JSON list of C-alpha atoms in Angstrom, two decimals:
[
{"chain": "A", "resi": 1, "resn": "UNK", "atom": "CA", "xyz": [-1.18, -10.31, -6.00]},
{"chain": "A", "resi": 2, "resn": "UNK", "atom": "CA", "xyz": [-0.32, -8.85, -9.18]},
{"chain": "A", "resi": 3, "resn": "UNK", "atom": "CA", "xyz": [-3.40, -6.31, -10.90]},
{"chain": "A", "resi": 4, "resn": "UNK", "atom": "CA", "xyz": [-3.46, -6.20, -14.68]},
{"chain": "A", "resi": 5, "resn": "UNK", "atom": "CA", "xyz": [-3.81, -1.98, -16.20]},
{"chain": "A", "resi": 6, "resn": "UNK", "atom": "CA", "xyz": [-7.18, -1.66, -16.14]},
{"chain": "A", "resi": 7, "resn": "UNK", "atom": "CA", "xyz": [-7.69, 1.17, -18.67]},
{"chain": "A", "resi": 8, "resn": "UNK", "atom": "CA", "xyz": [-7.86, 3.72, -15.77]},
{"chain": "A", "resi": 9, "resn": "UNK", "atom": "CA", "xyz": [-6.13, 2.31, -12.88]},
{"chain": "A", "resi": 10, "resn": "UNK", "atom": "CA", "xyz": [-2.38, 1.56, -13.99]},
{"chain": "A", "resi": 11, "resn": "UNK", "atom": "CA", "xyz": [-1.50, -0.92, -11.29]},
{"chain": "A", "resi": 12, "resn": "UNK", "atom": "CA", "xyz": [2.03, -2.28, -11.72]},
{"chain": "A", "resi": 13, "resn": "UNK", "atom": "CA", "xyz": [3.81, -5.49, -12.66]},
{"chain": "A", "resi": 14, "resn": "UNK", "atom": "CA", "xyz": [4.82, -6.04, -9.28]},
{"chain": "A", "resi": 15, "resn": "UNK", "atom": "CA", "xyz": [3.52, -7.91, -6.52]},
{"chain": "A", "resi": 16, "resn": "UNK", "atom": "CA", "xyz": [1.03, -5.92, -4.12]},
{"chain": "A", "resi": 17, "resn": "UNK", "atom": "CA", "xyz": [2.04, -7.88, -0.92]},
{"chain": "A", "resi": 18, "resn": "UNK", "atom": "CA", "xyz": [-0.30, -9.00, 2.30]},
{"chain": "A", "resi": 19, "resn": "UNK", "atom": "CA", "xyz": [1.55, -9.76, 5.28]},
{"chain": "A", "resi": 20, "resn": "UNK", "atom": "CA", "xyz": [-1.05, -11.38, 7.81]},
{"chain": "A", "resi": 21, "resn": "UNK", "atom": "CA", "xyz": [-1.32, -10.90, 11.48]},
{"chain": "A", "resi": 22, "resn": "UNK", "atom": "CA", "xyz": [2.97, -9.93, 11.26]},
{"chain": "A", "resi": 23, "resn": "UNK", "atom": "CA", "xyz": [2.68, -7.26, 13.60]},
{"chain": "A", "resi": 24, "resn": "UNK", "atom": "CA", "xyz": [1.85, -7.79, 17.53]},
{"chain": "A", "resi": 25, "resn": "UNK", "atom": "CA", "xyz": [-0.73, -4.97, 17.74]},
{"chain": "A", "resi": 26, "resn": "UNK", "atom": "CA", "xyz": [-2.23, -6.33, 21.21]},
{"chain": "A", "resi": 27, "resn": "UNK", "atom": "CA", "xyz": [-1.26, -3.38, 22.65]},
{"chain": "A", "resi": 28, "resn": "UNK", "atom": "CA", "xyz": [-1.80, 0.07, 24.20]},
{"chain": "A", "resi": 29, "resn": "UNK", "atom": "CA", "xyz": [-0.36, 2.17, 21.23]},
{"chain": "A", "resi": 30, "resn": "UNK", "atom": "CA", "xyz": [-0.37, -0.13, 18.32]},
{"chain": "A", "resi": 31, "resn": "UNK", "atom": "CA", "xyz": [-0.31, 2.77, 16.08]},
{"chain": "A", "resi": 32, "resn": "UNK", "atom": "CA", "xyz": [2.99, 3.37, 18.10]},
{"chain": "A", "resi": 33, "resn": "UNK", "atom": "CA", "xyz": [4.09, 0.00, 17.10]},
{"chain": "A", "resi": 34, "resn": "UNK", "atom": "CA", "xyz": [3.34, -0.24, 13.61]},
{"chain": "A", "resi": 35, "resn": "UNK", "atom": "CA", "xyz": [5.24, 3.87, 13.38]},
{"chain": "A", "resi": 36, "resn": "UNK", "atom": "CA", "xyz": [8.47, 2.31, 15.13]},
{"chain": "A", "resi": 37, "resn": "UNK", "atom": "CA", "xyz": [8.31, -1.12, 12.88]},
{"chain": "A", "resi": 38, "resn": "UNK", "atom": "CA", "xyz": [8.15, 0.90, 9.51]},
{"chain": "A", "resi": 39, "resn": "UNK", "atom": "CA", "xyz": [9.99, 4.09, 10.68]},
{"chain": "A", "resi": 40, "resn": "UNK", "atom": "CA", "xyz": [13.13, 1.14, 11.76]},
{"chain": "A", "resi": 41, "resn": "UNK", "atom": "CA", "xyz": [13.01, 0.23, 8.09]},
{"chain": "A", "resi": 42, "resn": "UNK", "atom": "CA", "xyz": [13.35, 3.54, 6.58]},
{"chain": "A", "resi": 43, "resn": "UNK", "atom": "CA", "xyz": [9.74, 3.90, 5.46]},
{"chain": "A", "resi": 44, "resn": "UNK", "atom": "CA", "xyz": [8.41, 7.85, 6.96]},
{"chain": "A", "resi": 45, "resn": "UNK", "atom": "CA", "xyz": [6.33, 10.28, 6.02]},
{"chain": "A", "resi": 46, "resn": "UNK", "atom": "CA", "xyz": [3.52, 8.64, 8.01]},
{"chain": "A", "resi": 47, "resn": "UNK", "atom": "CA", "xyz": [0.12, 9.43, 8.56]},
{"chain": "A", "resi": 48, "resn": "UNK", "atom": "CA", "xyz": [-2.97, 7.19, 11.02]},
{"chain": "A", "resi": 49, "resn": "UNK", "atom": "CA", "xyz": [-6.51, 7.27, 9.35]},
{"chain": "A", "resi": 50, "resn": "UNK", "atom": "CA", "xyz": [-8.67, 4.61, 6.92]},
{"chain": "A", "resi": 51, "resn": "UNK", "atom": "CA", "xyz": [-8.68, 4.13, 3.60]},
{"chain": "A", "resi": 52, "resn": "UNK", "atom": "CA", "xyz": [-10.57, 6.71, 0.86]},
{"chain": "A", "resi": 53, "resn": "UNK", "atom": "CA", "xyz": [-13.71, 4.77, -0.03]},
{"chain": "A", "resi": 54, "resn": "UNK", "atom": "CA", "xyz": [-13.16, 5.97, -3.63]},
{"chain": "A", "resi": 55, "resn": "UNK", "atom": "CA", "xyz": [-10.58, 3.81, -6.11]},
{"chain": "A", "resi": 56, "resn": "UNK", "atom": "CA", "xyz": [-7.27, 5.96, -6.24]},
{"chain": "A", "resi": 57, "resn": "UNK", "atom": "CA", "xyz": [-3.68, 4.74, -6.55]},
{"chain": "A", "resi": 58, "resn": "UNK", "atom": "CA", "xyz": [-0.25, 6.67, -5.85]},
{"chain": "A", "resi": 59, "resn": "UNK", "atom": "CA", "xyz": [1.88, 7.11, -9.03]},
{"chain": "A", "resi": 60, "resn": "UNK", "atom": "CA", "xyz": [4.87, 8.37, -8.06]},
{"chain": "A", "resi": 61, "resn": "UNK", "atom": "CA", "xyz": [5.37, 6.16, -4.72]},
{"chain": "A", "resi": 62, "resn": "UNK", "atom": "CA", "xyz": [4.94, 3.23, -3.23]},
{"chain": "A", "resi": 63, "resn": "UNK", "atom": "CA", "xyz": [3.01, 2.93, 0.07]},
{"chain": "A", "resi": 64, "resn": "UNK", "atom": "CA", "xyz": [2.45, 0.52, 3.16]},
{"chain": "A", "resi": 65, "resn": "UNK", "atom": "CA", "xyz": [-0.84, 0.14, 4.99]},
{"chain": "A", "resi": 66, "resn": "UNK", "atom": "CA", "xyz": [-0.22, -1.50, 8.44]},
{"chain": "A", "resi": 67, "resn": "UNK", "atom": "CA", "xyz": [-3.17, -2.36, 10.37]},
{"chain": "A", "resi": 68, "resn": "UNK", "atom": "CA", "xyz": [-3.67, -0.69, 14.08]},
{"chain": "A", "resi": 69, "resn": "UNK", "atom": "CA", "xyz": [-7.22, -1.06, 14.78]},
{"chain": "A", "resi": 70, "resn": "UNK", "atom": "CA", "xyz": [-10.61, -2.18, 13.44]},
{"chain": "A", "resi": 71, "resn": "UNK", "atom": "CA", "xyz": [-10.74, -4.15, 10.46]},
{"chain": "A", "resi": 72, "resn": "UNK", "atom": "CA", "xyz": [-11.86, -3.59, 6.48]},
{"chain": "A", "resi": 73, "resn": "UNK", "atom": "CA", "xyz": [-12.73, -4.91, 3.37]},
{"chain": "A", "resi": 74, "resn": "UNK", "atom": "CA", "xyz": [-10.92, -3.10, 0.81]},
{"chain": "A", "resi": 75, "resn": "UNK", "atom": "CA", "xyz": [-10.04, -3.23, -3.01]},
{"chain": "A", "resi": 76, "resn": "UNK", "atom": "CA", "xyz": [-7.29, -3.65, -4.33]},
{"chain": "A", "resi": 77, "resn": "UNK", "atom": "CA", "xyz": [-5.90, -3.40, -8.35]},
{"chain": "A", "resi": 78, "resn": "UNK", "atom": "CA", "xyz": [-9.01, -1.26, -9.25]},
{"chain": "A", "resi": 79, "resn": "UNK", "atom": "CA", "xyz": [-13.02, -1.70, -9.68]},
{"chain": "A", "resi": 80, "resn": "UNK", "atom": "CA", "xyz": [-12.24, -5.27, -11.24]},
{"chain": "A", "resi": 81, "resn": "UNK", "atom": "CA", "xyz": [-9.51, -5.84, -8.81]},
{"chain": "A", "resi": 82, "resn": "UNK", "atom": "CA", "xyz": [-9.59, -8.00, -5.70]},
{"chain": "A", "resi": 83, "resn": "UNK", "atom": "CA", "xyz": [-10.71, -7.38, -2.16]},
{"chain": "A", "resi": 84, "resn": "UNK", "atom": "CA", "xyz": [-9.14, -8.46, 1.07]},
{"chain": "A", "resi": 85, "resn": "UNK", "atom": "CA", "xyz": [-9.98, -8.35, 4.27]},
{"chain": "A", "resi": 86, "resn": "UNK", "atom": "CA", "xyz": [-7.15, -7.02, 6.90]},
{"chain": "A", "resi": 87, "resn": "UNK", "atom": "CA", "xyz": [-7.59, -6.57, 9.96]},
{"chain": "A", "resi": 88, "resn": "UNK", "atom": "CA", "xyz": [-4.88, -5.59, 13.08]},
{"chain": "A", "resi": 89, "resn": "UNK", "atom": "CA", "xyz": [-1.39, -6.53, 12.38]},
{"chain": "A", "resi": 90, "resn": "UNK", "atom": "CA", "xyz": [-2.22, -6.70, 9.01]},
{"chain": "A", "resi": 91, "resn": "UNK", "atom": "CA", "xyz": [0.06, -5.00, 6.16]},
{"chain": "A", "resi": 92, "resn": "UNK", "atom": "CA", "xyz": [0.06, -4.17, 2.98]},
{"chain": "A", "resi": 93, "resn": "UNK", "atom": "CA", "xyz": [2.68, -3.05, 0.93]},
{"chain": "A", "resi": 94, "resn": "UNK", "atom": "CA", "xyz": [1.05, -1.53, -2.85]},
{"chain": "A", "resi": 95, "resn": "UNK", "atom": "CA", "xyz": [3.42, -0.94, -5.41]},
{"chain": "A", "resi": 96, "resn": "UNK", "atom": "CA", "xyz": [2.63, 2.59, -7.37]},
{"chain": "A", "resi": 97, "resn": "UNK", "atom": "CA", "xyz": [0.03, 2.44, -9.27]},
{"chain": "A", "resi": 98, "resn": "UNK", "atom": "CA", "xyz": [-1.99, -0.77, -7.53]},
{"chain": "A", "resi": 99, "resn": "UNK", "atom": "CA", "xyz": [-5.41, 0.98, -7.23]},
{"chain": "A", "resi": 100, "resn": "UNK", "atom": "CA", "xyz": [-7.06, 0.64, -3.99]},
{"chain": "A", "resi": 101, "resn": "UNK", "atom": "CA", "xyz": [-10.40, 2.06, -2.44]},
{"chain": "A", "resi": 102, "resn": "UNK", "atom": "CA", "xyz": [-12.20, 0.98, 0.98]},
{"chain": "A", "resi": 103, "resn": "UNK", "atom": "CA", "xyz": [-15.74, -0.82, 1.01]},
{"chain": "A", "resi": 104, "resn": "UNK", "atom": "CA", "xyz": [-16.47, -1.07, 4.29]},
{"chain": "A", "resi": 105, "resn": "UNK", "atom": "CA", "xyz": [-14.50, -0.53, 7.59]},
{"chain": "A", "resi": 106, "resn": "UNK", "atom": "CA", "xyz": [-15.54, -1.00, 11.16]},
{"chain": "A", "resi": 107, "resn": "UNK", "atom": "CA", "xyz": [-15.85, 2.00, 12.94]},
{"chain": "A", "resi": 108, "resn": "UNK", "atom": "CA", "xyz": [-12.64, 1.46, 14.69]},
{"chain": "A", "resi": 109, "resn": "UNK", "atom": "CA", "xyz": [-10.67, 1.00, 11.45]},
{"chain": "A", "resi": 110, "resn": "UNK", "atom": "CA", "xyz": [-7.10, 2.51, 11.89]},
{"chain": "A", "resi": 111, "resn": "UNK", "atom": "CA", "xyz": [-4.24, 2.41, 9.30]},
{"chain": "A", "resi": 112, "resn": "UNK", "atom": "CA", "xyz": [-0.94, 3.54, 9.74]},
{"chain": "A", "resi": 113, "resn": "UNK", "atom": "CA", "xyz": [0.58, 4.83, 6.23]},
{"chain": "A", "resi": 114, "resn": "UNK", "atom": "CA", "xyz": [4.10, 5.06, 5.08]},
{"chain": "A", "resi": 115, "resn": "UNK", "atom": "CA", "xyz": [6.44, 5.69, 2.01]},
{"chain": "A", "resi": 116, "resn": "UNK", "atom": "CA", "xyz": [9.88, 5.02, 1.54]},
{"chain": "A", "resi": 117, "resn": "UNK", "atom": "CA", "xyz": [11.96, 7.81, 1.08]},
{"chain": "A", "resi": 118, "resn": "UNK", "atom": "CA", "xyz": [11.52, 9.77, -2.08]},
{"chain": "A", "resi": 119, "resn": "UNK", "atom": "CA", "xyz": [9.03, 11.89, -3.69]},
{"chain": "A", "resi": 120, "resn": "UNK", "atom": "CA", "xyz": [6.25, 12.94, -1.49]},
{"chain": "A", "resi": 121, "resn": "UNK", "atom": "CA", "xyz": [2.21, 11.55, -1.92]},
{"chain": "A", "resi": 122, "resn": "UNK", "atom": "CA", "xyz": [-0.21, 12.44, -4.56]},
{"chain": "A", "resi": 123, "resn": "UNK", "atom": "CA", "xyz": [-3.67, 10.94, -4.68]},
{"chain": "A", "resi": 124, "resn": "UNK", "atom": "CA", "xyz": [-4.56, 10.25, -8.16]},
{"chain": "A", "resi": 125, "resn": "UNK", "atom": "CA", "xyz": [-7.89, 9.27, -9.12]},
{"chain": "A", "resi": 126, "resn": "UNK", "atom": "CA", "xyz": [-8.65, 6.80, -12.49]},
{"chain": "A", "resi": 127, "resn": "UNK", "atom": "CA", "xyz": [-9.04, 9.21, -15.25]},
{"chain": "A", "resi": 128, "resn": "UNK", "atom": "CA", "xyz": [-7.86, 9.08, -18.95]},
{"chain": "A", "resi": 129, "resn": "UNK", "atom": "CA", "xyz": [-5.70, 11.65, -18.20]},
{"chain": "A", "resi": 130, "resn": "UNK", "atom": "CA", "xyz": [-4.33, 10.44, -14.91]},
{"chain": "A", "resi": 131, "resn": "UNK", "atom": "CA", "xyz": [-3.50, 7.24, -16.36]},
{"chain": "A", "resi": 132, "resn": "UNK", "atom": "CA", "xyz": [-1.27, 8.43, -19.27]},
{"chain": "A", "resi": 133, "resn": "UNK", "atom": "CA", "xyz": [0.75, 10.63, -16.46]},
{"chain": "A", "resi": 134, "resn": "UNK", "atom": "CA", "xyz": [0.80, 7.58, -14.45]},
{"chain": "A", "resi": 135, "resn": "UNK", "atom": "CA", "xyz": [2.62, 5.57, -17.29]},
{"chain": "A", "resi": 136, "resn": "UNK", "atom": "CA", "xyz": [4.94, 7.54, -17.34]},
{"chain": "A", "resi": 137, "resn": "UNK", "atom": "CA", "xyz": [5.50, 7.86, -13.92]},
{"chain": "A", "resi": 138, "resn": "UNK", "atom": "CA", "xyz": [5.16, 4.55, -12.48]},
{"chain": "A", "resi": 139, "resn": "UNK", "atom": "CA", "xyz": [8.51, 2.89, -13.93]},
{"chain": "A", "resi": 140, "resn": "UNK", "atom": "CA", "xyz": [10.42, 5.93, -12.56]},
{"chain": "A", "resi": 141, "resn": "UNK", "atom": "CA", "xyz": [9.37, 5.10, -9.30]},
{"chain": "A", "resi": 142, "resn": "UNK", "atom": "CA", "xyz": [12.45, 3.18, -7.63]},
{"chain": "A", "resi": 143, "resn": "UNK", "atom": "CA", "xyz": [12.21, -0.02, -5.59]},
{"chain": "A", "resi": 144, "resn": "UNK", "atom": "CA", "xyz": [12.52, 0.51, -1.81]},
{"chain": "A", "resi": 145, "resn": "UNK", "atom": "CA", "xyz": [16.08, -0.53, -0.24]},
{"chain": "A", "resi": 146, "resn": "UNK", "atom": "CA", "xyz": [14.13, -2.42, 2.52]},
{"chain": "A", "resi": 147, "resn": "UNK", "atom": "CA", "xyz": [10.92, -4.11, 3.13]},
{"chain": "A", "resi": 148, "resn": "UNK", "atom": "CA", "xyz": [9.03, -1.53, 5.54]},
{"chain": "A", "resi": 149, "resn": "UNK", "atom": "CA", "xyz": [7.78, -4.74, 8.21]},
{"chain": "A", "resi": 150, "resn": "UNK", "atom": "CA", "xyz": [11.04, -7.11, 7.64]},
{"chain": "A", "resi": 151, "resn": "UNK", "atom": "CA", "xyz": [13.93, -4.90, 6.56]},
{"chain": "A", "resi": 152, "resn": "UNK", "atom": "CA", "xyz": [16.59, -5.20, 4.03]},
{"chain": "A", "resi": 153, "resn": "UNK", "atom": "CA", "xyz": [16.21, -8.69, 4.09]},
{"chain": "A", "resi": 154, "resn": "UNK", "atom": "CA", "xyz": [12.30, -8.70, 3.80]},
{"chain": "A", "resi": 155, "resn": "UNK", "atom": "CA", "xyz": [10.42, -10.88, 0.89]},
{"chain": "A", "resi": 156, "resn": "UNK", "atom": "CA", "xyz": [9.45, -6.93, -0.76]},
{"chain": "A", "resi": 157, "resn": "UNK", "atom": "CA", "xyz": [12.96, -6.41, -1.82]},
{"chain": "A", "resi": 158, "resn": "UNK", "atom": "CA", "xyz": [13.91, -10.34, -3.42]},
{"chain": "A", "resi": 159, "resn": "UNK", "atom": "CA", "xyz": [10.20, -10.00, -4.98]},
{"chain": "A", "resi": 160, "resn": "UNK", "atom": "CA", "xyz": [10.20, -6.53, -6.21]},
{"chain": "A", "resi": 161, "resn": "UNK", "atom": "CA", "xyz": [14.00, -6.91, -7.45]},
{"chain": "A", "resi": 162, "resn": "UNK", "atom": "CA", "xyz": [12.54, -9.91, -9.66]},
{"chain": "A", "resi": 163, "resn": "UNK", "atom": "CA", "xyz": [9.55, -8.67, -10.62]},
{"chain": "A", "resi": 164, "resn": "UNK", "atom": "CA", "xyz": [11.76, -6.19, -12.16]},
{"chain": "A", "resi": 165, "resn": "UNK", "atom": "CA", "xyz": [13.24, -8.37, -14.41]}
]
């Protein structure tokens, strides 16, 4: 899916990709699992919780969502963006700047997030302000070397590479 600027929420001319049902989550510790999967790839700085149910976006990274538990309908490219339902063994990968906000989430609802390696997280919320920083920011942001579910051969890095172009 690829998220038009929306005046507030930057998004990004690359693809924000939805891997269904890719990782077997039918598990004890499928937080565990999805850690392992995306810490194998090189993506860290990881943190389990939901999703902010305000719009915000990440401009100076990209991020992965990977789907433990529960399930959610959430938003993606901003208020006039697109939402998705994912649910366990779900990921998604947003490319900084893809605007994203959670509007409704079982009670269960677990996410495991990651980064690949470079500067750390900053939640930015869709001001004026924010989103002239973010312009700026956004095409500094470099691609990932792998794809944080299928590695350095994943679809993220032939997409992103072209997407580029």
């Amino acid at each position: 899916f690829v998220f038009d600027d929306d005046g507030l929420v930057p998004n990004n001319p690359l693809p924000l990709l939805v891997y269904k049902g890719v990782v077997y989550v039918a598990n004890d510790h499928p937080e565990k699992t999805i850690e392992a999967l995306f810490g194998g790839n090189g993506w860290g700085a990881m943190w389990r919780n939901g999703v902010y149910d305000y719009v915000h976006y990440h401009a100076t990274v990209h991020e992965a969502l990977g789907v433990a538990r529960g399930r959610a309908r959430v938003r993606f490219g901003g208020i006039s963006g697109k939402e998705l339902e994912i649910t366990p063994g779900d990921v998604a990968i947003l490319p900084a700047g893809t605007g994203h906000q959670c509007v409704v989430a079982s009670p269960d609802f677990c996410v495991v997030g990651a980064y690949p390696p470079g500067p750390p997280m900053q939640i930015t919320r869709p001001t004026p302000e924010n989103h002239a920083k973010a312009l700026k920011t956004i095409p500094e942001v470099k691609l990932p070397k792998t794809d944080p579910v299928l590695g350095e051969d994943g679809p993220l890095v032939r997409l992103w590479k072209r997407g580029m172009r």
